[in-house]
Structures are given as structure tokens and as C-alpha cells.
Coordinates of C-alpha atoms in Angstrom, one line a residue:
M1 CA 8.9 -4.8 31.9
I2 CA 9.1 -3.0 28.5
T3 CA 12.2 -0.9 28.3
R4 CA 12.2 2.6 26.7
R5 CA 14.3 1.3 23.9
Q6 CA 11.7 -1.5 23.1
W7 CA 8.9 1.0 23.2
L8 CA 10.7 3.5 20.9
Q9 CA 11.5 0.6 18.5
A10 CA 7.9 -0.5 18.5
S11 CA 6.6 3.0 18.1
G12 CA 8.7 3.5 15.0
V13 CA 7.6 0.3 13.4
F14 CA 4.0 1.0 14.3
A15 CA 4.1 4.5 12.8
A16 CA 5.5 3.0 9.6
A17 CA 2.8 0.3 9.6
L18 CA 0.0 2.8 9.8
A19 CA 0.2 3.2 6.0
L20 CA -0.5 -0.5 5.5
G21 CA -3.9 -2.1 5.2
P22 CA -6.1 -4.0 2.8
R23 CA -8.3 -2.7 0.1
S24 CA -11.6 -3.0 1.9
A25 CA -15.1 -3.4 0.5
F26 CA -16.4 -2.4 3.9
A27 CA -14.6 0.9 4.5
Q28 CA -17.8 2.5 5.9
A29 CA -18.1 0.0 8.8
A30 CA -18.8 1.4 12.2
R31 CA -15.3 1.2 13.5
T32 CA -11.8 0.1 12.5
V33 CA -10.1 -2.7 14.5
K34 CA -6.3 -2.6 14.3
I35 CA -4.7 -6.0 14.5
G36 CA -0.9 -6.2 15.1
V37 CA 1.1 -9.1 13.7
G38 CA 4.7 -9.9 14.3
L39 CA 5.7 -9.9 10.6
K40 CA 7.8 -7.5 8.5
S41 CA 5.0 -7.4 6.0
I42 CA 1.5 -8.9 5.7
N43 CA 1.5 -12.4 4.2
S44 CA -0.9 -15.3 4.0
S45 CA 0.3 -16.9 7.2
V46 CA -2.4 -14.8 8.9
I47 CA -5.0 -15.4 6.2
N48 CA -7.7 -16.6 8.6
L49 CA -7.5 -13.4 10.6
L50 CA -7.9 -11.1 7.6
I51 CA -10.2 -12.5 4.9
G52 CA -13.3 -11.9 7.1
E53 CA -13.0 -8.4 5.6
A54 CA -13.6 -9.7 2.1
L55 CA -16.2 -12.3 3.0
G56 CA -18.5 -9.9 5.0
Y57 CA -17.9 -11.5 8.4
N58 CA -16.4 -8.3 9.8
A59 CA -19.3 -6.2 8.5
E60 CA -21.7 -8.5 10.1
E61 CA -20.0 -7.8 13.5
G62 CA -20.0 -4.1 12.9
F63 CA -16.3 -3.4 12.2
T64 CA -13.6 -3.3 9.6
V65 CA -10.1 -4.6 10.1
Q66 CA -6.7 -3.1 9.4
G67 CA -3.8 -5.5 9.5
L68 CA -0.5 -4.0 10.8
A69 CA 2.8 -5.7 10.3
L70 CA 4.9 -4.5 13.3
G71 CA 8.1 -6.4 12.6
G72 CA 8.3 -8.8 15.6
N73 CA 6.6 -10.4 18.5
A74 CA 8.0 -7.9 21.0
N75 CA 6.7 -5.0 19.1
V76 CA 3.2 -6.6 19.0
Q77 CA 3.3 -7.1 22.7
V78 CA 4.2 -3.5 23.3
A79 CA 1.6 -2.1 21.0
T80 CA -1.1 -4.3 22.6
D81 CA -0.1 -3.3 26.1
K82 CA 0.0 0.4 25.1
G83 CA -3.4 0.1 23.4
D84 CA -2.0 1.1 20.0
V85 CA -3.6 -1.9 18.5
D86 CA -6.9 -3.4 19.5
I87 CA -5.8 -7.0 19.0
G88 CA -2.4 -8.5 18.8
I89 CA -0.9 -12.0 18.1
G90 CA 0.6 -13.5 21.2
V91 CA 3.3 -16.2 21.3
P92 CA 4.3 -18.3 24.3
S93 CA 8.0 -18.2 23.6
Y94 CA 7.9 -14.4 24.2
A95 CA 5.2 -14.2 26.8
L96 CA 6.0 -16.9 29.2
P97 CA 9.4 -15.6 30.3
I98 CA 7.7 -12.3 31.1
L99 CA 5.1 -14.1 33.1
A100 CA 7.7 -16.1 35.0
K101 CA 9.4 -12.8 36.0
G102 CA 6.1 -11.5 37.4
Q103 CA 6.1 -8.7 34.8
W104 CA 3.0 -9.7 32.8
G105 CA 0.9 -6.7 32.0
N106 CA -2.8 -6.6 31.2
A107 CA -3.0 -8.5 27.9
L108 CA -5.3 -11.4 27.8
W109 CA -5.3 -14.3 25.2
F110 CA -8.8 -15.2 24.2
Y111 CA -8.6 -17.3 21.0
Q112 CA -6.0 -19.8 19.7
Y113 CA -6.0 -19.3 15.9
T114 CA -3.2 -21.8 15.1
Y115 CA -2.4 -24.9 17.1
P116 CA 0.9 -26.8 17.5
Y117 CA 2.9 -28.1 15.9
K118 CA 4.0 -26.0 12.9
W119 CA 7.8 -26.1 12.7
D120 CA 10.2 -28.4 10.9
V121 CA 13.9 -28.6 9.9
A122 CA 14.8 -28.8 6.2
V123 CA 18.0 -29.8 4.5
A124 CA 19.2 -29.8 0.9
P125 CA 18.3 -32.9 -1.1
G126 CA 20.9 -35.6 -0.5
S127 CA 22.1 -34.2 2.9
A128 CA 23.6 -36.5 5.4
V129 CA 21.3 -35.1 8.0
K130 CA 18.4 -37.5 8.3
S131 CA 17.3 -37.0 11.9
Y132 CA 17.3 -34.3 14.5
A133 CA 20.1 -36.2 16.3
D134 CA 22.3 -35.5 13.1
L135 CA 22.0 -31.8 13.7
K136 CA 24.6 -31.9 16.4
G137 CA 27.6 -29.9 15.3
R138 CA 25.7 -28.3 12.4
N139 CA 24.9 -24.8 11.4
I140 CA 21.2 -24.2 11.6
G141 CA 19.6 -21.3 9.9
V142 CA 16.5 -19.4 11.2
S143 CA 14.7 -16.4 9.6
D144 CA 15.8 -14.2 12.5
F145 CA 16.3 -14.7 16.2
G146 CA 13.0 -13.0 16.9
G147 CA 11.1 -15.6 14.9
T148 CA 9.2 -18.4 16.6
E149 CA 11.2 -21.2 15.0
Y150 CA 14.3 -20.2 17.0
P151 CA 13.0 -20.8 20.6
V152 CA 10.8 -23.7 19.6
T153 CA 13.6 -25.6 17.7
R154 CA 15.9 -25.0 20.6
N155 CA 13.4 -26.6 23.0
V156 CA 13.0 -29.6 20.8
L157 CA 16.8 -30.1 20.6
K158 CA 17.0 -29.7 24.3
S159 CA 14.4 -32.4 24.8
L160 CA 16.6 -34.7 22.7
G161 CA 19.7 -34.1 24.8
I162 CA 21.3 -31.6 22.4
D163 CA 22.6 -28.4 24.0
P164 CA 21.2 -25.7 21.7
D165 CA 23.9 -23.2 22.9
N166 CA 27.0 -25.4 22.5
D167 CA 26.2 -28.3 20.2
V168 CA 24.9 -26.3 17.2
K169 CA 25.5 -23.0 15.5
W170 CA 22.6 -20.6 14.7
T171 CA 22.6 -18.2 11.8
A172 CA 19.9 -15.7 10.8
V173 CA 19.4 -15.9 7.1
G174 CA 16.2 -13.9 6.4
A175 CA 12.6 -14.8 5.8
G176 CA 11.0 -16.6 2.8
V177 CA 13.0 -17.1 -0.4
P178 CA 16.3 -15.8 1.0
A179 CA 16.2 -18.5 3.7
G180 CA 15.7 -21.1 1.0
V181 CA 18.6 -19.7 -1.1
A182 CA 20.9 -19.9 2.0
L183 CA 20.1 -23.6 2.3
Q184 CA 20.4 -24.2 -1.4
R185 CA 23.8 -22.5 -1.6
G186 CA 25.2 -24.3 1.5
A187 CA 25.5 -21.3 3.6
I188 CA 23.8 -23.3 6.3
D189 CA 23.5 -27.1 6.9
A190 CA 19.8 -27.0 7.8
L191 CA 16.9 -24.6 8.0
A192 CA 14.5 -24.4 11.0
Y193 CA 11.3 -22.7 9.9
Y194 CA 7.6 -22.9 10.1
D195 CA 4.9 -24.2 7.7
T196 CA 4.0 -21.2 5.7
G197 CA 7.6 -20.2 5.4
F198 CA 8.4 -23.5 3.8
G199 CA 5.4 -23.1 1.5
I200 CA 6.9 -19.8 0.2
I201 CA 10.3 -21.5 -0.4
E202 CA 8.5 -24.5 -2.1
G203 CA 6.5 -22.1 -4.3
A204 CA 9.8 -20.5 -5.5
G205 CA 10.9 -23.8 -6.8
I206 CA 13.8 -24.3 -4.3
P207 CA 14.1 -28.0 -3.5
F208 CA 14.5 -29.2 0.1
E209 CA 13.8 -32.3 2.2
L210 CA 12.2 -32.2 5.7
V211 CA 14.1 -34.0 8.4
Q212 CA 12.0 -36.6 10.1
R213 CA 10.4 -35.2 13.2
P214 CA 11.2 -36.9 16.4
G215 CA 8.5 -38.8 18.2
N216 CA 6.5 -37.3 21.0
L217 CA 7.0 -33.7 19.9
P218 CA 5.9 -31.3 22.7
M219 CA 2.6 -29.6 22.0
I220 CA 3.9 -26.1 22.3
G221 CA 4.0 -22.9 20.3
G222 CA 0.4 -22.2 19.4
Q223 CA -0.4 -18.6 18.4
F224 CA -3.1 -16.6 20.1
L225 CA -5.3 -13.5 19.7
M226 CA -5.0 -11.1 22.6
G227 CA -6.4 -7.8 23.8
L228 CA -6.2 -5.7 27.0
R229 CA -8.1 -7.5 29.8
Q230 CA -10.1 -4.4 30.7
R231 CA -11.2 -3.9 27.1
V232 CA -12.1 -7.6 26.6
Q233 CA -14.4 -7.2 29.6
A234 CA -15.8 -3.8 28.7
E235 CA -16.1 -4.4 24.9
R236 CA -16.8 -8.2 25.0
G237 CA -18.9 -8.0 21.8
L238 CA -16.0 -6.6 19.8
F239 CA -13.6 -9.4 20.8
V240 CA -16.2 -12.1 20.4
G241 CA -17.0 -10.7 17.0
F242 CA -13.4 -10.7 15.9
G243 CA -12.9 -14.3 17.1
R244 CA -16.1 -15.3 15.3
S245 CA -14.9 -13.8 12.1
A246 CA -11.6 -15.7 12.4
A247 CA -13.4 -18.9 13.2
K248 CA -15.7 -18.5 10.2
A249 CA -12.7 -17.7 8.0
S250 CA -10.9 -20.8 9.2
H251 CA -13.9 -23.0 8.4
F252 CA -14.2 -21.2 5.0
I253 CA -10.5 -22.0 4.1
L254 CA -10.8 -25.6 5.3
A255 CA -13.8 -26.1 3.1
R256 CA -12.2 -24.7 0.0
P257 CA -8.6 -23.4 0.3
A258 CA -8.6 -21.9 -3.2
A259 CA -11.6 -19.7 -2.3
G260 CA -9.7 -18.5 0.8
A261 CA -6.7 -17.7 -1.4
K262 CA -8.9 -15.6 -3.8
A263 CA -10.4 -13.7 -0.9
F264 CA -7.0 -12.9 0.5
L265 CA -5.6 -11.7 -2.9
K266 CA -8.6 -9.4 -3.3
L267 CA -7.5 -7.7 -0.1
Y268 CA -3.8 -7.9 -0.6
P269 CA -3.1 -8.1 -4.3
E270 CA 0.5 -6.8 -3.7
T271 CA 1.4 -10.2 -2.1
A272 CA 1.0 -12.0 -5.4
P273 CA 4.3 -12.8 -7.2
R274 CA 5.2 -10.0 -9.6
G275 CA 3.8 -10.6 -13.1
S276 CA 1.7 -13.6 -12.1
S277 CA -1.7 -14.5 -13.5
E278 CA -4.6 -14.9 -11.1
E279 CA -4.3 -18.7 -11.3
Q280 CA -0.5 -18.5 -10.5
A281 CA -1.2 -16.0 -7.6
V282 CA -3.8 -18.4 -6.1
K283 CA -1.3 -21.3 -6.4
S284 CA 1.3 -19.3 -4.6
V285 CA -1.0 -18.6 -1.7
L286 CA -2.1 -22.3 -1.6
A287 CA 1.6 -23.4 -1.5
A288 CA 2.2 -21.2 1.4
I289 CA -0.8 -22.1 3.5
S290 CA -1.3 -25.8 2.7
R291 CA 0.5 -26.9 5.9
R292 CA -0.9 -24.2 8.1
I293 CA -4.6 -24.8 7.4
K294 CA -4.4 -28.2 9.0
L295 CA -3.6 -26.5 12.3
Y296 CA -6.7 -24.3 12.4
E297 CA -8.7 -26.9 14.3
P298 CA -7.6 -28.1 17.7
P299 CA -5.8 -31.5 17.8
Y300 CA -7.7 -32.3 21.0
Q301 CA -10.8 -34.5 20.8
G302 CA -14.0 -32.6 21.5
A303 CA -12.3 -29.2 21.8
A304 CA -14.0 -26.1 20.3
M305 CA -12.2 -24.1 17.6
G306 CA -10.1 -21.4 19.2
S307 CA -10.2 -23.0 22.7
I308 CA -7.0 -22.8 24.7
R309 CA -5.2 -25.6 26.5
P310 CA -3.1 -24.4 29.5
D311 CA -1.0 -27.5 29.5
E312 CA 0.7 -26.1 26.3
F313 CA 2.0 -23.3 28.5
T314 CA 3.0 -25.5 31.4
T315 CA 4.9 -27.9 29.1
E316 CA 6.9 -25.1 27.5
A317 CA 7.6 -23.5 30.9
K318 CA 9.0 -26.8 32.3
M319 CA 11.2 -27.3 29.2
N320 CA 12.8 -23.9 29.9
N321 CA 12.8 -24.0 33.7
W322 CA 10.5 -21.0 33.8
A323 CA 8.9 -21.0 37.3
I324 CA 5.2 -20.1 36.7
D325 CA 2.7 -20.8 39.4
D326 CA -0.4 -19.7 37.6
V327 CA -0.8 -19.6 33.8
S328 CA -4.4 -18.5 34.1
K329 CA -3.2 -14.9 34.3
I330 CA -2.5 -15.0 30.6
Y331 CA -5.6 -16.5 29.0
T332 CA -9.3 -17.1 29.1
N333 CA -11.7 -19.5 27.3
D334 CA -14.7 -17.4 28.4
L335 CA -15.5 -16.1 24.9
I336 CA -15.2 -19.4 23.0
G337 CA -18.8 -20.5 23.3
E338 CA -20.1 -17.2 21.9
I339 CA -17.4 -17.1 19.2
N340 CA -18.5 -20.5 17.8
A341 CA -22.2 -19.6 17.9
F342 CA -22.7 -19.6 14.1
D343 CA -23.8 -22.0 11.3
V344 CA -20.7 -23.8 10.2
E345 CA -22.4 -25.5 7.2
K346 CA -23.6 -22.1 5.9
V347 CA -19.9 -20.9 5.9
R348 CA -18.9 -24.1 4.1
E349 CA -21.5 -23.6 1.5
Q350 CA -20.4 -20.0 1.0
A351 CA -16.8 -21.3 0.3
R352 CA -18.1 -23.9 -2.2
S353 CA -19.9 -21.2 -4.2
Y354 CA -17.4 -18.4 -3.9
A355 CA -16.2 -17.1 -7.2

């Protein structure tokens, strides 16, 4: 159940976010689709959800997209449930506890736009921490306690027999470059973060080493597109169209990442480092997304892009002792066939020729 405090918080963030949005070449499209993301500001971690605007994919589907940074996953869930955004990003670490309490609303996940596993732990060069086992007794930094890296890394430590509440200390150090600076200055012993976050730190020239991942990492923590169930049913074409735009954009970026970076910067030039040339700006985006783009396609043989595996949910639920009898309430694969009904090679050719 969403509390009044949560709703007021989300409403405030949402109101501030209304001023945000890309510079669109398709401002006269039939309707505007608002997508809420759990970020404090738009960045390239959601590049494959946004560049369809610059590439014409959204116009082909009859809409234009406005990206809204709502500040956190809870705010996105509230905005989606209230209908203040058309599409939101759903994350299991926030959603599954709600489902376990029997308080899940009417949101429905219909496309998985990033697959597991995207998190790592970094240390300063020369650190004595060489494995996750060495994290016992250490101070681990996270961007904030609402970020996905916090619950996911806790789960991994728990699977290794490390008590995440008593065996380690957690410190919120901020996102992006500030997180890297905290590691560099020794304010924390290690930094748990996700792929695009490490890319931003790397792009800033801050050195770090990734701790070797343990074997048999749980396939948990994917990220999903969601809408209200009744709207997905009543406006099926809209949600298929958005999923198709995201799938096309994902193939576009995979075919030529630099072209995807250019398209993103056309929409969001303010995300480029201050004073950078076009070449430097493109490089900064590529540094941020180089790890993430490998996760656009499902790691399961024969699976269609965007398709959802329920065992990701049941695995995470078991790790946290969340009693969930039926995960089917939260997702559907019913739109995936239509979403992927396009010429992939045509998209790849567009990427190769994009200027």
C-alpha cells in the first residue's frame, strides 16, 4: 500500500520533472507518452528507451516520448499506479516485497529492457579486497539506499554466507563521479554499483578495479517496462509500439554503439560533459553504456528480445524469504511477439549509415 507520504513525495518529484524532456524532432506526433524512470536526472542508462524519438521509431508508432526522471523506484511505482505516467520502469527489489504482502496494484510488466546481471563491486587499485568474501568487515558504498545496487549486492553477500546487516557497513555516497571520488579518497573500502555508473566513473578518469564476481551469480535484478493492466489491454497498440521502439533502439545500439550515442546526444545535449567536443561527448556516452548494451539481449537460448523469465522473480523471492505463490500477477509475455515483428537487418543497416 502506498502511504500518503510516499504519494506526496512522488507528486512533488513528478511536478518538478514535468519541465524535463528531450528536444524532439517529432513534436507534432499524435500523442505524448510519458515514461517515468527512477533516476535523479536523465542519463544514458536508459538510452534504448529514449533514442527511438531521434530515429523515427516513435513517429512510426504514432507517438512522441517524454522521459521523466522521478528520483527513485518508489516514485516511479506510485506515478505508474496513479496513471501520472503512461509507462514506468519496474524493478523486482522494490516490487516483489509488495507482491509478497498481497498489496500489488494494477501495474503490469510487459517488456524486459535490461537483463541480469549488471552489478559489480569496485575497489581502489592495490586494495587487499580481492573477492566478495574479503568484503566481510568492510565499509561498502552505494549511490543511495534506494538504488538497485543496494538490495542486489545484499542478496549476493547473503548467498555467500555474509550477513549484510551485521558483517558489513553500508554508506550512501551519491551517484556517478561523487561515488568514484569517495572510493578514491578512501571514504569507503569498496563501491557496489551498476554497469553504467561505473562507466561514468571510468569516463571521469578515476581508477578502480572490479572485484572478481563469485561463481553462480543469481540471475536476478532485471529491469522492466510496466503500465496499468487495464490500459495495456485497452490500448495494446500503444504498449506494443513503445516496446517495439525500445527493441529497435536496442538492436540499433548493438549494431553501432557510437551511432546510438550520437542519437542520444541530439535529444539530450545537456548530458554531455561541459565544454566537450562532439567526439568527446560521444566517448563519454560510450564509456557509460559499454557494459550495459551487452545486457539488452536475453541470456537465455532462443528467448525473444524483451521476453520475461518468471524464475528470475522466484529466485529473488526465495533469497529474501518473500512468500509469493503466484508471480504471474506482475508480468505478461503476451505482447512480445508483436513487439519483435520488425526487420532487424533494416535497423542494423540504419545504424551503420547513421551520421
